[in-house]
GROMACS .gro file of C-alpha atoms in nm:
model
  208
    1UNK     CA    1   1.195   1.967  -3.866
    2UNK     CA    2   1.074   1.751  -3.625
    3UNK     CA    3   1.232   1.359  -3.599
    4UNK     CA    4   0.895   1.132  -3.549
    5UNK     CA    5   1.027   1.065  -3.181
    6UNK     CA    6   1.036   1.470  -3.059
    7UNK     CA    7   0.729   1.580  -2.960
    8UNK     CA    8   0.630   1.873  -2.769
    9UNK     CA    9   0.546   1.981  -2.483
   10UNK     CA   10   0.203   1.961  -2.495
   11UNK     CA   11   0.197   1.649  -2.668
   12UNK     CA   12   0.433   1.448  -2.343
   13UNK     CA   13   0.246   1.199  -2.178
   14UNK     CA   14   0.010   1.348  -1.886
   15UNK     CA   15   0.292   1.095  -1.673
   16UNK     CA   16   0.589   1.276  -1.756
   17UNK     CA   17   0.542   1.551  -1.789
   18UNK     CA   18   0.490   1.568  -1.359
   19UNK     CA   19   0.802   1.362  -1.314
   20UNK     CA   20   1.074   1.588  -1.199
   21UNK     CA   21   1.407   1.525  -1.110
   22UNK     CA   22   1.611   1.681  -0.864
   23UNK     CA   23   1.975   1.599  -0.825
   24UNK     CA   24   1.980   1.282  -1.027
   25UNK     CA   25   1.652   1.175  -0.866
   26UNK     CA   26   1.254   1.190  -0.957
   27UNK     CA   27   0.982   1.267  -0.806
   28UNK     CA   28   0.588   1.238  -0.893
   29UNK     CA   29   0.383   1.479  -0.664
   30UNK     CA   30   0.264   1.130  -0.450
   31UNK     CA   31   0.595   1.224  -0.320
   32UNK     CA   32   0.532   1.534  -0.218
   33UNK     CA   33   0.120   1.424  -0.125
   34UNK     CA   34   0.234   1.189   0.082
   35UNK     CA   35   0.395   1.405   0.357
   36UNK     CA   36   0.151   1.643   0.333
   37UNK     CA   37  -0.087   1.392   0.413
   38UNK     CA   38   0.189   1.283   0.683
   39UNK     CA   39   0.209   1.588   0.856
   40UNK     CA   40  -0.204   1.561   0.923
   41UNK     CA   41  -0.177   1.264   1.044
   42UNK     CA   42   0.045   1.266   1.350
   43UNK     CA   43  -0.170   1.642   1.374
   44UNK     CA   44  -0.409   1.531   1.379
   45UNK     CA   45  -0.305   1.229   1.633
   46UNK     CA   46  -0.179   1.542   1.904
   47UNK     CA   47  -0.525   1.634   1.922
   48UNK     CA   48  -0.716   1.350   1.963
   49UNK     CA   49  -0.674   1.220   2.312
   50UNK     CA   50  -0.828   1.605   2.440
   51UNK     CA   51  -1.212   1.443   2.382
   52UNK     CA   52  -1.114   1.120   2.564
   53UNK     CA   53  -1.022   1.278   2.831
   54UNK     CA   54  -1.352   1.248   3.033
   55UNK     CA   55  -1.389   0.881   2.975
   56UNK     CA   56  -1.032   0.821   3.096
   57UNK     CA   57  -1.149   1.043   3.381
   58UNK     CA   58  -1.410   0.843   3.507
   59UNK     CA   59  -1.189   0.551   3.440
   60UNK     CA   60  -0.948   0.608   3.682
   61UNK     CA   61  -1.098   0.864   3.854
   62UNK     CA   62  -0.893   1.190   3.838
   63UNK     CA   63  -0.976   1.519   3.767
   64UNK     CA   64  -0.924   1.833   3.577
   65UNK     CA   65  -0.542   1.884   3.687
   66UNK     CA   66  -0.385   1.614   3.681
   67UNK     CA   67  -0.526   1.657   3.268
   68UNK     CA   68  -0.400   1.963   3.233
   69UNK     CA   69  -0.032   1.757   3.335
   70UNK     CA   70  -0.141   1.483   3.101
   71UNK     CA   71  -0.146   1.722   2.850
   72UNK     CA   72   0.209   1.962   2.984
   73UNK     CA   73   0.426   1.616   2.894
   74UNK     CA   74   0.300   1.648   2.535
   75UNK     CA   75   0.429   1.987   2.522
   76UNK     CA   76   0.723   1.888   2.672
   77UNK     CA   77   0.795   1.576   2.473
   78UNK     CA   78   0.726   1.823   2.176
   79UNK     CA   79   0.995   2.103   2.292
   80UNK     CA   80   1.289   1.897   2.447
   81UNK     CA   81   1.230   1.751   2.049
   82UNK     CA   82   1.224   2.075   1.837
   83UNK     CA   83   1.547   2.161   2.085
   84UNK     CA   84   1.727   1.886   2.176
   85UNK     CA   85   1.691   1.691   1.771
   86UNK     CA   86   1.594   2.029   1.664
   87UNK     CA   87   1.937   1.890   1.336
   88UNK     CA   88   1.878   1.552   1.389
   89UNK     CA   89   1.770   1.581   1.037
   90UNK     CA   90   2.080   1.675   0.933
   91UNK     CA   91   2.249   1.453   0.974
   92UNK     CA   92   2.001   1.160   0.965
   93UNK     CA   93   1.785   1.261   0.672
   94UNK     CA   94   1.451   1.420   0.624
   95UNK     CA   95   1.343   1.076   0.561
   96UNK     CA   96   1.446   0.876   0.766
   97UNK     CA   97   1.375   1.136   1.087
   98UNK     CA   98   1.007   1.149   0.894
   99UNK     CA   99   0.967   0.756   0.969
  100UNK     CA  100   1.109   0.841   1.271
  101UNK     CA  101   0.852   1.034   1.434
  102UNK     CA  102   0.572   0.782   1.251
  103UNK     CA  103   0.735   0.493   1.410
  104UNK     CA  104   0.775   0.685   1.795
  105UNK     CA  105   0.375   0.823   1.634
  106UNK     CA  106   0.272   0.448   1.621
  107UNK     CA  107   0.441   0.344   2.040
  108UNK     CA  108   0.241   0.649   2.105
  109UNK     CA  109  -0.099   0.459   1.941
  110UNK     CA  110  -0.018   0.111   2.092
  111UNK     CA  111   0.083   0.273   2.545
  112UNK     CA  112  -0.270   0.436   2.484
  113UNK     CA  113  -0.460   0.105   2.382
  114UNK     CA  114  -0.310  -0.126   2.713
  115UNK     CA  115  -0.314   0.221   2.923
  116UNK     CA  116  -0.397   0.107   3.238
  117UNK     CA  117  -0.370   0.438   3.472
  118UNK     CA  118  -0.279   0.776   3.461
  119UNK     CA  119   0.047   0.742   3.479
  120UNK     CA  120   0.053   0.524   3.090
  121UNK     CA  121  -0.125   0.848   2.954
  122UNK     CA  122   0.187   1.099   3.030
  123UNK     CA  123   0.403   0.743   2.884
  124UNK     CA  124   0.202   0.795   2.604
  125UNK     CA  125   0.150   1.215   2.510
  126UNK     CA  126   0.521   1.223   2.601
  127UNK     CA  127   0.594   0.963   2.324
  128UNK     CA  128   0.380   1.208   2.130
  129UNK     CA  129   0.558   1.542   2.196
  130UNK     CA  130   0.836   1.350   2.083
  131UNK     CA  131   0.667   1.217   1.736
  132UNK     CA  132   0.583   1.594   1.684
  133UNK     CA  133   0.864   1.741   1.776
  134UNK     CA  134   1.050   1.452   1.573
  135UNK     CA  135   0.838   1.546   1.256
  136UNK     CA  136   0.821   1.946   1.293
  137UNK     CA  137   1.174   1.980   1.222
  138UNK     CA  138   1.181   1.806   0.899
  139UNK     CA  139   0.854   1.827   0.713
  140UNK     CA  140   0.904   2.144   0.609
  141UNK     CA  141   1.251   2.086   0.451
  142UNK     CA  142   1.102   1.764   0.302
  143UNK     CA  143   0.817   1.984   0.178
  144UNK     CA  144   1.061   2.234   0.028
  145UNK     CA  145   1.272   1.907  -0.121
  146UNK     CA  146   1.003   1.760  -0.262
  147UNK     CA  147   0.806   2.051  -0.418
  148UNK     CA  148   0.833   2.007  -0.839
  149UNK     CA  149   0.933   2.393  -0.774
  150UNK     CA  150   1.142   2.357  -0.462
  151UNK     CA  151   0.928   2.612  -0.409
  152UNK     CA  152   0.993   2.761   0.020
  153UNK     CA  153   0.646   2.928  -0.009
  154UNK     CA  154   0.451   2.642  -0.115
  155UNK     CA  155   0.608   2.390   0.130
  156UNK     CA  156   0.467   2.603   0.393
  157UNK     CA  157   0.128   2.659   0.300
  158UNK     CA  158   0.104   2.305   0.266
  159UNK     CA  159   0.286   2.183   0.564
  160UNK     CA  160   0.096   2.497   0.736
  161UNK     CA  161  -0.345   2.347   0.605
  162UNK     CA  162  -0.232   1.982   0.724
  163UNK     CA  163  -0.121   2.115   1.025
  164UNK     CA  164  -0.405   2.326   1.136
  165UNK     CA  165  -0.636   2.041   0.964
  166UNK     CA  166  -0.517   1.803   1.087
  167UNK     CA  167  -0.508   1.981   1.484
  168UNK     CA  168  -0.891   2.051   1.366
  169UNK     CA  169  -1.064   1.696   1.251
  170UNK     CA  170  -0.843   1.555   1.485
  171UNK     CA  171  -0.999   1.608   1.739
  172UNK     CA  172  -1.325   1.602   1.536
  173UNK     CA  173  -1.305   1.268   1.495
  174UNK     CA  174  -1.253   1.103   1.881
  175UNK     CA  175  -1.523   1.316   1.937
  176UNK     CA  176  -1.707   1.107   1.667
  177UNK     CA  177  -1.622   0.845   1.815
  178UNK     CA  178  -1.662   0.905   2.167
  179UNK     CA  179  -2.012   0.948   2.021
  180UNK     CA  180  -2.087   0.688   1.830
  181UNK     CA  181  -1.834   0.470   1.900
  182UNK     CA  182  -1.820   0.109   2.029
  183UNK     CA  183  -1.505   0.163   2.183
  184UNK     CA  184  -1.373   0.481   2.148
  185UNK     CA  185  -1.076   0.467   2.396
  186UNK     CA  186  -0.954   0.236   2.085
  187UNK     CA  187  -1.155   0.249   1.820
  188UNK     CA  188  -0.945   0.644   1.735
  189UNK     CA  189  -0.585   0.510   1.753
  190UNK     CA  190  -0.650   0.211   1.575
  191UNK     CA  191  -0.728   0.416   1.363
  192UNK     CA  192  -0.450   0.587   1.324
  193UNK     CA  193  -0.197   0.369   1.388
  194UNK     CA  194  -0.264   0.205   1.065
  195UNK     CA  195  -0.293   0.540   0.882
  196UNK     CA  196   0.067   0.585   1.036
  197UNK     CA  197   0.240   0.227   0.950
  198UNK     CA  198   0.092   0.287   0.606
  199UNK     CA  199   0.226   0.625   0.586
  200UNK     CA  200   0.539   0.533   0.635
  201UNK     CA  201   0.616   0.229   0.410
  202UNK     CA  202   0.547   0.544   0.127
  203UNK     CA  203   0.782   0.750   0.260
  204UNK     CA  204   0.984   0.472   0.307
  205UNK     CA  205   0.916   0.410  -0.071
  206UNK     CA  206   1.077   0.749  -0.231
  207UNK     CA  207   1.393   0.830  -0.390
  208UNK     CA  208   1.626   0.853  -0.046
   0.00000   0.00000   0.00000
């Protein structure tokens, strides 16, 4: 006979059924979704400056070759971070590494906001590359650990979807800002800063 306090699985509260315990820790679906959202925001930020280069060119009078150098700084930051700090998540943990990636991204946005020349764009893109490198080295492991079934395949699919969607929509968002926003060189980075700080606070609230 079933005790009065026993309930079939189908009758258990939805909220209780969605709490997943891994190694004594309780995870909820929003933990996984938070990291997916962080990947989306950081990757959207990586493509957001591209539609703005035309405005920067008009302001500081540089050509296509200089724009290529600015982008190269981003690639350099990402590649060097992956090469030199690829195992950082193993020492610090994925949560701290993701928090570091978000904090680094916020620094890059602030540099964009106060930029006064091409050198500042290069610095901002370099720092942004570091943020992407830090996130790339840790997001996959974090998503697999936070998935309810600890499925690496599902985590990889979510990571890829967030990455590709973020890159695409980041450029679209900045393009719309160029066309409609009163301050197109400010609006994208203010929005990205707010989203990144929100993501940072949410990631910090996930059990380590």
